[in-house]
Amino acid sequence: MKHPFAIFVTVLLTSLAMLPAAQPLLEKSDVFTVGMNGVSRYRIPGIVVTKAGTVLAYSEARKTGSSDWGEIEVHLRRSTDGGRTWLPAKQIAHLGERLEGNPHKKADGAHEQTVNNPVAIVDRITGAIEFLYCINYARCFAMRSTDDGLTWSKPVDITATFEPFRKYYDWKVIATGPGHGIQIKSGRLVVPIWLAYGKTGDHSPSA
């Protein structure tokens, strides 16, 4: 008597051989590319899926080079078909009054606004998308979307939240994430934040 497992495997392989060629499980899509929208480099990307199923991809848009410092924006693209196609990128995060320069940066940059380290979290309870970012590695802001990333609330400066840490750690550099945060079972949203003294050279992420 033949082993039943061997018979099962033979039947399974025969059945698979009769099926038409399978479609690839994964499809590649270039969401942000060099030169898109006149941007020199896209770096520090993140991606989330909203409660409604919309895919939101976001990234730093480094306008003039690859450096962590410079004129940097945050761009967002939306996909409503699971990432097969994408709507054009649009700038989000700090579109109002500019915050240029930084007293701790030693050279250049007096008229640059460095919007950096974007982090998005989808609140699975409310469906809102919470979005945090920093400017010039010195101030932290938060905003929210309640319409699947189509529009965003006015940014709120939340830097004061981290001031109590100065008693233990006299930080001069602050940055969120980068990339993502999480929502724990209780519903609380958690975002990683890193702080640095900024004593080695410019007030920079490598400090």
mmCIF file of C-alpha atoms in Angstrom, residues 50-123:
data_model
loop_
_atom_site.group_PDB
_atom_site.id
_atom_site.type_symbol
_atom_site.label_atom_id
_atom_site.label_comp_id
_atom_site.label_asym_id
_atom_site.label_seq_id
_atom_site.Cartn_x
_atom_site.Cartn_y
_atom_site.Cartn_z
ATOM 1 C CA THR A 50 -6.201 54.193 7.288
ATOM 2 C CA LYS A 51 -9.240 52.611 8.891
ATOM 3 C CA ALA A 52 -11.032 53.050 5.545
ATOM 4 C CA GLY A 53 -8.231 51.262 3.660
ATOM 5 C CA THR A 54 -6.519 54.264 2.081
ATOM 6 C CA VAL A 55 -2.742 53.950 1.868
ATOM 7 C CA LEU A 56 -0.813 57.065 2.889
ATOM 8 C CA ALA A 57 2.882 57.309 2.003
ATOM 9 C CA TYR A 58 4.896 60.267 3.251
ATOM 10 C CA SER A 59 8.513 61.353 3.205
ATOM 11 C CA GLU A 60 10.919 64.199 3.734
ATOM 12 C CA ALA A 61 11.360 66.078 0.447
ATOM 13 C CA ARG A 62 14.929 67.365 0.527
ATOM 14 C CA LYS A 63 14.843 70.125 -2.049
ATOM 15 C CA THR A 64 18.512 70.887 -2.608
ATOM 16 C CA GLY A 65 20.554 67.860 -1.522
ATOM 17 C CA SER A 66 20.780 64.765 0.640
ATOM 18 C CA SER A 67 21.867 66.514 3.847
ATOM 19 C CA ASP A 68 19.758 66.360 7.005
ATOM 20 C CA TRP A 69 19.911 70.167 6.899
ATOM 21 C CA GLY A 70 18.501 72.333 4.148
ATOM 22 C CA GLU A 71 15.174 73.402 2.689
ATOM 23 C CA ILE A 72 13.105 70.322 3.504
ATOM 24 C CA GLU A 73 9.367 69.768 3.136
ATOM 25 C CA VAL A 74 7.118 66.801 3.908
ATOM 26 C CA HIS A 75 5.245 65.300 0.952
ATOM 27 C CA LEU A 76 2.289 62.897 1.043
ATOM 28 C CA ARG A 77 0.778 60.590 -1.578
ATOM 29 C CA ARG A 78 -2.539 58.721 -1.295
ATOM 30 C CA SER A 79 -3.665 55.458 -2.839
ATOM 31 C CA THR A 80 -7.261 54.245 -2.716
ATOM 32 C CA ASP A 81 -6.638 50.936 -4.515
ATOM 33 C CA GLY A 82 -4.167 49.237 -2.225
ATOM 34 C CA GLY A 83 -1.077 50.910 -3.639
ATOM 35 C CA ARG A 84 -1.593 50.033 -7.301
ATOM 36 C CA THR A 85 -1.935 53.677 -8.304
ATOM 37 C CA TRP A 86 -1.075 56.874 -6.470
ATOM 38 C CA LEU A 87 -2.426 60.404 -6.490
ATOM 39 C CA PRO A 88 0.132 63.189 -7.046
ATOM 40 C CA ALA A 89 2.325 64.180 -4.114
ATOM 41 C CA LYS A 90 1.314 67.231 -2.140
ATOM 42 C CA GLN A 91 3.141 69.188 0.508
ATOM 43 C CA ILE A 92 1.773 68.916 4.022
ATOM 44 C CA ALA A 93 3.154 69.977 7.416
ATOM 45 C CA HIS A 94 3.789 73.613 8.216
ATOM 46 C CA LEU A 95 2.368 75.449 5.231
ATOM 47 C CA GLY A 96 1.773 78.664 7.159
ATOM 48 C CA GLU A 97 4.302 80.966 8.796
ATOM 49 C CA ARG A 98 7.840 79.777 8.170
ATOM 50 C CA LEU A 99 10.322 79.051 10.944
ATOM 51 C CA GLU A 100 13.646 79.718 9.290
ATOM 52 C CA GLY A 101 17.162 79.066 10.504
ATOM 53 C CA ASN A 102 18.458 77.843 13.826
ATOM 54 C CA PRO A 103 20.817 79.570 16.280
ATOM 55 C CA HIS A 104 22.716 76.325 16.836
ATOM 56 C CA LYS A 105 23.523 75.795 13.161
ATOM 57 C CA LYS A 106 26.989 77.226 12.568
ATOM 58 C CA ALA A 107 26.927 77.940 8.834
ATOM 59 C CA ASP A 108 24.398 78.794 6.135
ATOM 60 C CA GLY A 109 20.735 77.986 6.487
ATOM 61 C CA ALA A 110 19.595 81.364 7.778
ATOM 62 C CA HIS A 111 16.596 81.295 5.441
ATOM 63 C CA GLU A 112 15.980 77.552 5.335
ATOM 64 C CA GLN A 113 13.085 75.733 6.952
ATOM 65 C CA THR A 114 13.958 72.136 7.772
ATOM 66 C CA VAL A 115 10.725 70.200 8.306
ATOM 67 C CA ASN A 116 11.937 66.829 9.479
ATOM 68 C CA ASN A 117 11.195 63.378 10.870
ATOM 69 C CA PRO A 118 7.507 62.878 9.997
ATOM 70 C CA VAL A 119 5.529 60.251 11.916
ATOM 71 C CA ALA A 120 1.947 59.154 11.239
ATOM 72 C CA ILE A 121 -0.273 56.940 13.390
ATOM 73 C CA VAL A 122 -3.759 55.753 12.507
ATOM 74 C CA ASP A 123 -6.114 55.784 15.477
#
